[in-house]
Amino acid sequence: HHKVNEDYVEDTACMIISQDGGYYINLDMAAQFGDYQAKTYTSPNRVIAFTNGAELTAVQVEGSVTLRIGSSDQKEIVAQGLSGTFYACGDLADNWKLVTTEDGMYGYLSAKECTSITEVSVETASIYRPKEETDSTKYSHILIQDEVVMVWHQVFAKQGGAELETALSGTSGVNVISPTWYSITSVEGEISDYSDASYVQKAHEKGIQVWALVNDFAKGVPGYDVLSNTDTRTKVIYLLTESLVAAGADGINVDFEYITAESAPHYLQFLRELSIACRKKGLVLSVDHYNPVYGETFYEISTQSDFVDYVVIMAYDEHTAGSSEAGSVASLPYVKSGIEQCRKMISADRIIVGIPFYTRRWTTETNGEEVSISTEALGMDTAKQYAADKGAEWTWNEELGQYYTSYDENGAKGEIWLEDVDSLKKKLALAKENGVAGVAAWKLGLESAEVWELFK
């Protein structure tokens, strides 16, 4: 028995067997999870499989040839009287060429027997699929045509079209919105769900796609326990995709920020399985990552690049509430390095750069050798007003790409590295220079009004 959409069903054939020290998987089952095409034949019994999108060397043969089990006229014959197309399985420079037919007859043919041989590079997608499907299946990723200008919309309850209208008032240039609809709430795979069809309808009226966010922020729900269980992964994926389709959403944004080295392999498997469900339902799959400023991590962006549509690097939180020193939320070198590292792992046209609509004010108190640091996240206008109330003056830092100020905070040192229209202008220019897919801003409501002129 196995589960399909949470119901147990009985298989008509064995799925996995153990024989002679090896394991064998039912071909139909394997095809659900493997990126390949396969056919079976008899006389003799055989399976022939081709990886989707891989390139092979097609050997076009004129004349009748014989396939043998080895590279000699003395070797036993596999089949004879063959012609047409073969696929190379080895070095074609030799007089004997190891090939397979389209239907899986495997052996050596002699170059002397061939009237002519033409080598052609082909994509396996064209071998078995009907020709009319070839163009539509050539690219496995679901991408949008325009540059992505995305904003995250943090919600704490269901919001409909009217609430979205209010939230978007005064904005310009946005073509993707990501409401925080979902969170995994139990190790059994239950989720909280704030989805709303009228929200999506209003977004679509404005020409905006909805990529709803799912996070792993719920306390007391260990990611390892959720992700390492096949039934739980299946349940989460089913609940998410069914809800997204019911609401009419266009995609999903996975924001799992508590992955550990132990849970990471299971997280990758979750994303693989989610990608299959998303493709079947036509949903864009985007995945958020910490800024890979120091290179690859166990999140394995390079591995994910095979099956996720977009990678969103959160190029902020350079300094956070847990930092040991005051500093910028997202200095220009920090953003630049993250983009460069990410480009080593996935093509630029599938990278979305996360930028901050917020900044932080810092307070550093020094008492002898003891240093105490506190911080608070503020929206752009609030940060400017706070500095003005302190009588602070701003200084532009070209290296960091932002304004800086320091001031007295009741005897302590107050500091702000400001995010505003000028700092974002630098970040957007950097994104343009690197040819990335677009940008995403955290979060809607913290920005200054003049920011939207940049996005427009």
Coordinates of N, CA, C and O in Angstrom, one line a residue, residues 68-77 96:
R68 N 27.3 -6.7 -33.1 CA 28.0 -7.9 -32.5 C 28.3 -7.6 -31.0 O 28.3 -6.4 -30.6
I69 N 28.5 -8.6 -30.2 CA 28.7 -8.4 -28.8 C 30.1 -7.9 -28.5 O 30.4 -7.5 -27.4
G70 N 31.0 -7.9 -29.5 CA 32.4 -7.4 -29.3 C 32.9 -6.8 -30.6 O 32.3 -6.8 -31.6
S71 N 34.1 -6.3 -30.5 CA 34.7 -5.5 -31.6 C 35.5 -6.5 -32.5 O 36.7 -6.3 -32.6
S72 N 34.8 -7.5 -33.1 CA 35.5 -8.4 -33.9 C 34.5 -9.1 -34.8 O 33.4 -9.4 -34.3
D73 N 34.9 -9.5 -36.0 CA 34.0 -10.3 -36.9 C 33.7 -11.6 -36.3 O 32.8 -12.3 -36.8
Q74 N 34.5 -12.1 -35.4 CA 34.4 -13.4 -34.8 C 33.4 -13.4 -33.7 O 33.0 -14.5 -33.1
K75 N 33.0 -12.2 -33.2 CA 32.1 -12.2 -32.1 C 30.6 -12.5 -32.5 O 30.2 -12.3 -33.6
E76 N 29.9 -13.0 -31.5 CA 28.5 -13.4 -31.7 C 27.6 -12.2 -32.2 O 27.8 -11.1 -31.7
I77 N 26.7 -12.5 -33.1 CA 25.8 -11.5 -33.6 C 24.7 -11.1 -32.7 O 24.0 -12.1 -32.1
W96 N 35.6 -0.1 -34.8 CA 34.4 -0.7 -34.3 C 33.8 0.3 -33.3 O 34.4 0.8 -32.4

